[in-house]
Short mmCIF file of C-alpha atoms in Angstrom, two decimals:
data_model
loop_
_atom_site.label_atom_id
_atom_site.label_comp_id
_atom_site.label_asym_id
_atom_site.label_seq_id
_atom_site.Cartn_x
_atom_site.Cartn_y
_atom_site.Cartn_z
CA UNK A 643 234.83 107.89 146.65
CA UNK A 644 234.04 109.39 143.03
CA UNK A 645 236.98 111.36 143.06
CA UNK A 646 239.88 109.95 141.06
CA UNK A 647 242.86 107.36 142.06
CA UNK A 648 245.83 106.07 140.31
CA UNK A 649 247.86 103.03 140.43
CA UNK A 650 251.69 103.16 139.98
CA UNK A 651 251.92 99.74 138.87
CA UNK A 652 253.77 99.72 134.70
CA UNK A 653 254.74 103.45 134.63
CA UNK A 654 257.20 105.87 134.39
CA UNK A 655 257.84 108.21 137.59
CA UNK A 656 257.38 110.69 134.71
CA UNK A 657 254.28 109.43 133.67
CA UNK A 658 252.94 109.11 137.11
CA UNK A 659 253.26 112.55 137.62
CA UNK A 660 251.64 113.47 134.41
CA UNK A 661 248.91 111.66 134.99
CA UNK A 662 248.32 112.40 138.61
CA UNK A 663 248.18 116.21 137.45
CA UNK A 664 245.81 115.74 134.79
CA UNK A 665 243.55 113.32 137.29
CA UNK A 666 243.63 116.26 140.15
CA UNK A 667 242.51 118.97 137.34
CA UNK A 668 240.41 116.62 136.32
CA UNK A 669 238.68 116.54 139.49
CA UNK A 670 238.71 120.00 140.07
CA UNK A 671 236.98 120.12 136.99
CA UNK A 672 234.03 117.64 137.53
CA UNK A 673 234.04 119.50 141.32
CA UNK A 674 233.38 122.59 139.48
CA UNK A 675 230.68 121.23 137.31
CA UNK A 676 228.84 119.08 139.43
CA UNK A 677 228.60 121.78 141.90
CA UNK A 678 226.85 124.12 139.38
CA UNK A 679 224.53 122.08 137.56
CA UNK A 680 223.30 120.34 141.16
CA UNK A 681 219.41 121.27 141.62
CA UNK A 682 219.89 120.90 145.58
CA UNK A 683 222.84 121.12 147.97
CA UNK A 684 221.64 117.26 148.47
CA UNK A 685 222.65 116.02 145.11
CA UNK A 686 225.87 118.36 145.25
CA UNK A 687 226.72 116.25 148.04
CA UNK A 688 226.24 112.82 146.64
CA UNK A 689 227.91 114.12 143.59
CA UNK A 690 231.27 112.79 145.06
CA UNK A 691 233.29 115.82 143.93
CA UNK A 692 232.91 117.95 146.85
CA UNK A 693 235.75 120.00 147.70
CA UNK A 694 236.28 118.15 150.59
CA UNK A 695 236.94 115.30 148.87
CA UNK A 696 239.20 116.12 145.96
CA UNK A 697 241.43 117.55 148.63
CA UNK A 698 240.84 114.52 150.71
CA UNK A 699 242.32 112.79 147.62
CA UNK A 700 245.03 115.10 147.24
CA UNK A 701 246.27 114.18 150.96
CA UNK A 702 246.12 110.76 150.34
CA UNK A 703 248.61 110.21 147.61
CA UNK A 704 251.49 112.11 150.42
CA UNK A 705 253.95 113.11 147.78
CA UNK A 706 254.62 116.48 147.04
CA UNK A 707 253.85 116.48 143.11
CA UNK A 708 250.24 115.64 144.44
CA UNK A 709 250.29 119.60 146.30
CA UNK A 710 251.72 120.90 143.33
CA UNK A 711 249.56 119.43 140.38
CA UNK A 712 246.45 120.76 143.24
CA UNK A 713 247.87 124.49 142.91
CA UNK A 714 248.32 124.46 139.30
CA UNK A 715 244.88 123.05 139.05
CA UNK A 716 243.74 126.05 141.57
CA UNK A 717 245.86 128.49 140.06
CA UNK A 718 244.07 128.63 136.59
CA UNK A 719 240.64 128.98 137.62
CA UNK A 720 238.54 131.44 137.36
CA UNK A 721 238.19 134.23 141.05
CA UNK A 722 234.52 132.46 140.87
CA UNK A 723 235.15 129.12 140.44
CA UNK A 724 238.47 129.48 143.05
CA UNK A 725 235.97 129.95 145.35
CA UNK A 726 234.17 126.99 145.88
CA UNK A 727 237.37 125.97 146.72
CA UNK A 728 238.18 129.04 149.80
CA UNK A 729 237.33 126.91 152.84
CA UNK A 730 239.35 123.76 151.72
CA UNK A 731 242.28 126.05 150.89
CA UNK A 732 242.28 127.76 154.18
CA UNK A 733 241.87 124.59 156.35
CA UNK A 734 244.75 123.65 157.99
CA UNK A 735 244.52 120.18 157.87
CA UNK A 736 244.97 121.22 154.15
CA UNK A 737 248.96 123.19 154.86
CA UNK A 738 251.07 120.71 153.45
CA UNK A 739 248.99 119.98 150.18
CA UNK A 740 248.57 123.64 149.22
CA UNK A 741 251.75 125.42 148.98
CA UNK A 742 250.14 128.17 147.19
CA UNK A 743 247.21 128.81 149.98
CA UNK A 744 248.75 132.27 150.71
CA UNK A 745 248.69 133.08 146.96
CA UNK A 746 245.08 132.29 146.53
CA UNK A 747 243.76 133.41 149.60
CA UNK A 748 245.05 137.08 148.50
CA UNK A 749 243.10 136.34 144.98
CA UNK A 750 240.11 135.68 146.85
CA UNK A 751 240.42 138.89 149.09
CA UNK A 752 240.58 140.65 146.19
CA UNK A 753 237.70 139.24 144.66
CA UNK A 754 235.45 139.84 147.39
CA UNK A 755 236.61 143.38 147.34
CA UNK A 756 235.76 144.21 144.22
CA UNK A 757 232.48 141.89 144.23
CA UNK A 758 231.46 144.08 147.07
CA UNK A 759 232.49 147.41 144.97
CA UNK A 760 230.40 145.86 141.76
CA UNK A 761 227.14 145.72 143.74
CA UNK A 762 227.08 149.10 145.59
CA UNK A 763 227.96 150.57 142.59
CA UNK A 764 225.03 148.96 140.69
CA UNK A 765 222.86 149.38 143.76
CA UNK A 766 223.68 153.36 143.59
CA UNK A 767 223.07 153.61 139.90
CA UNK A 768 219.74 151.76 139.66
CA UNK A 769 218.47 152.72 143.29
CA UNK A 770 220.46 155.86 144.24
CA UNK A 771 217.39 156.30 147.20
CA UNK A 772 218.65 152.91 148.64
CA UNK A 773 221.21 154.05 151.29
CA UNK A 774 220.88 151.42 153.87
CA UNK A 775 223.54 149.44 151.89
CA UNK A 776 226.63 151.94 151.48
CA UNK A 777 226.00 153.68 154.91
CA UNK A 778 225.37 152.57 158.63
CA UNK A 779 221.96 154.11 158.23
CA UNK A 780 219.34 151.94 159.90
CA UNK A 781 216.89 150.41 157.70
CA UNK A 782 213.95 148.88 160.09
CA UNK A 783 212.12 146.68 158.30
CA UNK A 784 208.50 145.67 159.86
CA UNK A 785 209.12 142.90 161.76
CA UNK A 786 206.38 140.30 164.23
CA UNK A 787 207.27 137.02 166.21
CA UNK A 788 204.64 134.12 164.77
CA UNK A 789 204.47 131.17 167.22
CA UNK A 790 205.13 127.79 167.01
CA UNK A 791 203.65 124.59 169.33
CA UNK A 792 207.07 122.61 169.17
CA UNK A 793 205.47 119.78 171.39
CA UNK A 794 203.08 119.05 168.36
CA UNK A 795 205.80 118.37 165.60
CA UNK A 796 204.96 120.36 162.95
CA UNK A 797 207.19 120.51 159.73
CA UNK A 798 206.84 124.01 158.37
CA UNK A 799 207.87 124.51 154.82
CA UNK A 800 206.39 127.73 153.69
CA UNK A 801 205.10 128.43 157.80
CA UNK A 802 201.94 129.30 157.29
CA UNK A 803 203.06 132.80 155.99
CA UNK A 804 200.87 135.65 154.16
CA UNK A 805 202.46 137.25 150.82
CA UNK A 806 204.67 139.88 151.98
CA UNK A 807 205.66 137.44 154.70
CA UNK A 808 209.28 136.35 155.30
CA UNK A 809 211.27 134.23 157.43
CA UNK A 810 215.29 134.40 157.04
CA UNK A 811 217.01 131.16 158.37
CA UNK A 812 220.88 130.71 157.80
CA UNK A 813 222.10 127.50 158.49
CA UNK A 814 225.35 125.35 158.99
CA UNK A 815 227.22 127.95 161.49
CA UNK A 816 228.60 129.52 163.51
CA UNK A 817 231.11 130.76 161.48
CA UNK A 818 234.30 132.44 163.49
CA UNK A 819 234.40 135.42 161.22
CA UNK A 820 231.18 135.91 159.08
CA UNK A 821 228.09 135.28 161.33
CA UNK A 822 229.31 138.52 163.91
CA UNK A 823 229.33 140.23 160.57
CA UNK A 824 225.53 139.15 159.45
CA UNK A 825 224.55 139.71 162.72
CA UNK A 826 225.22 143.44 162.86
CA UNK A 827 223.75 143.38 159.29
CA UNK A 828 220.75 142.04 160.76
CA UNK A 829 220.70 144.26 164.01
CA UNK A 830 220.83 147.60 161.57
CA UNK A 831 217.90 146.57 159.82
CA UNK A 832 215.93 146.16 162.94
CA UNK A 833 215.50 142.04 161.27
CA UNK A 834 215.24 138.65 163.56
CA UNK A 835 215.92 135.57 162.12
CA UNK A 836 216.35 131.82 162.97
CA UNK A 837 219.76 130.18 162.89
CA UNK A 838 220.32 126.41 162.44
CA UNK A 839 223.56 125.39 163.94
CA UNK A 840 226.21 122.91 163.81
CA UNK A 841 226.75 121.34 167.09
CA UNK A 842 230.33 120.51 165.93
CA UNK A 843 230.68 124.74 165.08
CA UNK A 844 229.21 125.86 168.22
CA UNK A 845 231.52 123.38 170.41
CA UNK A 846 234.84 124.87 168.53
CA UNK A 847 232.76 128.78 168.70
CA UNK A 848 230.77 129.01 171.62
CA UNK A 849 231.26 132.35 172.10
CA UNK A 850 229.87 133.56 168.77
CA UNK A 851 226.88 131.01 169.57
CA UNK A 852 225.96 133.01 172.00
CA UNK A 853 226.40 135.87 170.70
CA UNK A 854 223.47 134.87 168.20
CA UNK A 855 221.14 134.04 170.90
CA UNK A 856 222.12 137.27 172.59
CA UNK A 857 220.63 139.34 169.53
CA UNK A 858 217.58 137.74 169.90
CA UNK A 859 217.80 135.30 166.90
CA UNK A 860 216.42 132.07 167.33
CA UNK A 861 219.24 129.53 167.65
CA UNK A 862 217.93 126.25 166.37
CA UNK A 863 219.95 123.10 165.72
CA UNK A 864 221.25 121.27 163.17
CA UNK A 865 222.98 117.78 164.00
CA UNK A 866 226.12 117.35 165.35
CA UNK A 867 228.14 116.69 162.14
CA UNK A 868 225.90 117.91 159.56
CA UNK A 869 225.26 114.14 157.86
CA UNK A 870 222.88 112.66 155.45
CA UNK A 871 221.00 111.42 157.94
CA UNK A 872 219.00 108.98 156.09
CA UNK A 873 222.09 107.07 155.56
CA UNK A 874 222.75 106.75 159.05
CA UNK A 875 221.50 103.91 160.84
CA UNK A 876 218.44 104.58 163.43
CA UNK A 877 221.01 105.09 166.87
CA UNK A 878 223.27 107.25 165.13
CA UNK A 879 221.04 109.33 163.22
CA UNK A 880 219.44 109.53 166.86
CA UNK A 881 222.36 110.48 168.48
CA UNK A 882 223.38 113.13 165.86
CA UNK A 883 219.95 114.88 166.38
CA UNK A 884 220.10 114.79 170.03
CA UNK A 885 224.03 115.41 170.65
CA UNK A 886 223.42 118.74 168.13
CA UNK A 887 221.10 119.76 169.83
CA UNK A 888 222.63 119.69 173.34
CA UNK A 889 225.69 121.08 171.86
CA UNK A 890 223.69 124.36 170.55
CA UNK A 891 221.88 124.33 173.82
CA UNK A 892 225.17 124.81 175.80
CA UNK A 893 226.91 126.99 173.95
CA UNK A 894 223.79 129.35 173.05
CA UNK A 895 222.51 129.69 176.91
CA UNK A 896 219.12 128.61 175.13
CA UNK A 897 217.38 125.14 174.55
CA UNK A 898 215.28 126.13 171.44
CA UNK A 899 213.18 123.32 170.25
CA UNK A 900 213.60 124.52 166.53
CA UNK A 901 215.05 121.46 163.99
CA UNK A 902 216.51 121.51 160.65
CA UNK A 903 217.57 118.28 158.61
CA UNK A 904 220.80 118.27 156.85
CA UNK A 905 220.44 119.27 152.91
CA UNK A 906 216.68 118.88 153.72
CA UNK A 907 216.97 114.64 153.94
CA UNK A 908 214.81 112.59 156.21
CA UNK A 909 212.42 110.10 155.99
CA UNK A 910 209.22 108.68 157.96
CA UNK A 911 211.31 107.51 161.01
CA UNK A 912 212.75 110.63 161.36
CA UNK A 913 210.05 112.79 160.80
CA UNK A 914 208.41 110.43 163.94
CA UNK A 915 211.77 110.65 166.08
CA UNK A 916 211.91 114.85 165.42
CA UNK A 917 208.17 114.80 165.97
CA UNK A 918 208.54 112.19 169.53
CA UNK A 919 211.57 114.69 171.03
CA UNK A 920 208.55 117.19 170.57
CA UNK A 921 210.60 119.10 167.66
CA UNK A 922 209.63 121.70 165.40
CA UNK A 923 211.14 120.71 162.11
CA UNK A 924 212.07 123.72 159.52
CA UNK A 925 212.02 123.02 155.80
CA UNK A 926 212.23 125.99 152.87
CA UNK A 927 209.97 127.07 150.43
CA UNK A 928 212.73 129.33 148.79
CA UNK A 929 216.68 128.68 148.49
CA UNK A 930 218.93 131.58 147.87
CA UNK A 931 221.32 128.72 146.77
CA UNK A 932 224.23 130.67 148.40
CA UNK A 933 225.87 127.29 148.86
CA UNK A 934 226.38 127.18 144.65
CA UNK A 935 226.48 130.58 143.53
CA UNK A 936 229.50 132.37 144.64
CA UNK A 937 229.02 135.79 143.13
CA UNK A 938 226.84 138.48 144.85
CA UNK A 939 225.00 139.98 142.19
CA UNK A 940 224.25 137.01 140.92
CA UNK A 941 223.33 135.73 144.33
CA UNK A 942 221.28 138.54 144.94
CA UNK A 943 219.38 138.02 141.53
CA UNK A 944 217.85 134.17 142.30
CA UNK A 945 216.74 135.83 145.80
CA UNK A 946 214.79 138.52 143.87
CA UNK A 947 213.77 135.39 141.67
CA UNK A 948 212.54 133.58 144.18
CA UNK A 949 210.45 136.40 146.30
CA UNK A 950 208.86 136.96 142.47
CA UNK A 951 207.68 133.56 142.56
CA UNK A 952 206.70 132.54 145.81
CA UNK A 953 205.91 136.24 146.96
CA UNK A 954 207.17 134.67 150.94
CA UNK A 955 207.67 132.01 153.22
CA UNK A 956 210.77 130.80 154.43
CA UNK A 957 214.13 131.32 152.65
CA UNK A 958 217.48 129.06 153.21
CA UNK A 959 220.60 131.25 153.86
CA UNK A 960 223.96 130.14 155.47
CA UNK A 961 226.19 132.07 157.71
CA UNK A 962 229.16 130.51 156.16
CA UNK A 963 229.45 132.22 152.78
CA UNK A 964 231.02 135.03 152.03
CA UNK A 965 228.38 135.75 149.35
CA UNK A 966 225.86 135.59 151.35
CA UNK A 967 227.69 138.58 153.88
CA UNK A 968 227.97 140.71 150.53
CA UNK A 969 224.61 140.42 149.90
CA UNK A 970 222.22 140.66 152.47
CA UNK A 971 222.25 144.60 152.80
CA UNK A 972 221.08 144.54 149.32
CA UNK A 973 218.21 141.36 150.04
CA UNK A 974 217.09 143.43 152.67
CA UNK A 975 217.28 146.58 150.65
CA UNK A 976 214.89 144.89 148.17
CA UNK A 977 212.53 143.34 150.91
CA UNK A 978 211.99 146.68 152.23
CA UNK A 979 211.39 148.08 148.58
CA UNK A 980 208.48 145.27 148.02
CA UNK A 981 207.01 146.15 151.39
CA UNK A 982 207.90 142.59 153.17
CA UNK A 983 207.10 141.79 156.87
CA UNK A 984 210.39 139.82 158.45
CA UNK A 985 209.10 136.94 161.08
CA UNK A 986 210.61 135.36 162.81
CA UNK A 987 209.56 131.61 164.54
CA UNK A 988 209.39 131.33 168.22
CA UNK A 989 208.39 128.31 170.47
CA UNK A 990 204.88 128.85 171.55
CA UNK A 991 204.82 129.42 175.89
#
């Protein structure tokens, strides 16, 4: 683990503490930085700093200066930088080590609040004919179905897709109070898209699963656990693929042979094993980066970014950010603008 540890051995209880604080800000820190200078979610992950782990860390030492030196390193940060930090603080396994959760958590409500407020009002003053966004008018963007022999194996990175082409895909859900909200997002813009869940997620939110699938999404899966599955050994990298996808299966209503590796990581074998369980597997051509970027304009800026560049193809969202919620009106708003076709993937019959 990357994340610091101390020893108790030759020093004051005084000094202990002192040192334990600065080592949890410290971590916080290098959390914070390795998280924005990352180039992929897959190197954010083997930074060792994820939030996850520095809280992981926190639990460990069971004394209660540990909690507190963790909210004074939480309490100085910036709204943005607080929250990378919003799912680890609202955990419960997380209770006893942040004492301050309620304190924060209002912070962050605020901040999404007034995030929200920022980007209608620059949405009204620099497209005041863009009402889709501030209003429950329906948008209905052009939409077709494109589809895919899954029993052939193919990876699709870009899909095969025209300029002016688009897939959406959100990954790493469901999520038991966002994805209803994308969905309805979605459903007013008249916009399918493919979702790559977490059989772990859709066992513990079945209901919102289904709800997906129910919209007429594309409910694809994801693993079980949402590994590296490189690092796995052949069985359980196996096992991950094929318990996530019976887990999506049964809480969707719908076996869709659609595949997604974890942080994009695979290798020969199990590009053969996705391939042998006759698999589509779903790569990106363009990442909103939602999983780094926590404010929505600026969120909404490497989207417009990225269409500029690669003018279509598939784009990597996830269901779990509350950034990404804020946005998508607005990415949609701007895919209409450019004239953009949404597809959506679906097994070939």
């Amino acid at each position: 683990m990357a994340a610091g540890a101390l020893g108790a051995s030759g020093t004051s209880e005084l000094g202990r503490t002192r040192d334990l604080s600065e080592q949890i800000k410290l971590d916080i820190a290098r959390s914070i930085h390795a998280n924005a200078t990352a180039m992929t979610a897959l190197e954010w992950q083997k930074s060792g700093y994820a939030p996850a782990e520095i809280f992981q860390n926190v639990r460990d030492f069971k004394i209660n200066e540990a909690a507190q030196a963790l909210c004074d390193g939480l309490n100085v940060l910036t709204d943005t930088d607080l929250a990378l930090f919003e799912d680890e603080i609202a955990d419960e396994k997380n209770a006893r080590v942040v004492p301050c959760a309620a304190t924060l958590q209002d912070r962050l409500k605020q901040y999404w609040i007034s995030s929200r407020n920022e980007l209608a009002e620059i949405s009204t003053s620099e497209f005041p004919e863009r009402a889709f966004s501030r209003s429950k008018v329906k948008l209905q963007l052009p939409s077709i179905e494109v589809p895919v022999d899954a029993a052939a194996g193919p990876l699709l990175i870009r899909g095969g897709l025209k300029k002016g082409e688009i897939a959406l895909t959100f990954d790493d859900g469901p999520h038991p109070k966002r994805t209803a909200r994308l969905l309805e997002i979605l459903a007013n813009a008249g916009v399918r898209a493919t979702f790559f869940q977490v059989g772990e997620m859709t066992t513990s939110y079945p209901e919102i699963s289904k709800q997906v699938a129910e919209a007429g999404h594309m409910v694809g899966s994801h693993t079980f656990t949402h590994p590296q599955l490189p690092k796995l050994s052949a069985k359980d990298a196996e096992s991950e693929i094929r318990s996530g996808r019976e887990a999506v299966a049964l809480a969707s209503g719908t076996d869709i042979p659609f595949f997604r590796f974890p942080y994009g990581a695979r290798n020969t074998y199990l590009n053969e094993f996705i391939k042998s369980q006759g698999m589509a597997s779903f790569l990106w051509n363009m990442d909103s980066a939602d999983w780094k970027l926590r404010d929505p304009k600026v969120l909404l800026a490497r989207v417009k970014a990225q269409l500029d560049h690669e003018q279509g193809g598939i784009i990597l969202f996830h269901d779990i950010h509350e950034q990404t919620v804020i946005a998508l009106p607005y990415v949609l708003e701007e895919l209409r603008a450019r004239g953009f076709t949404t597809v959506v993937y679906v097994p070939q019959r």
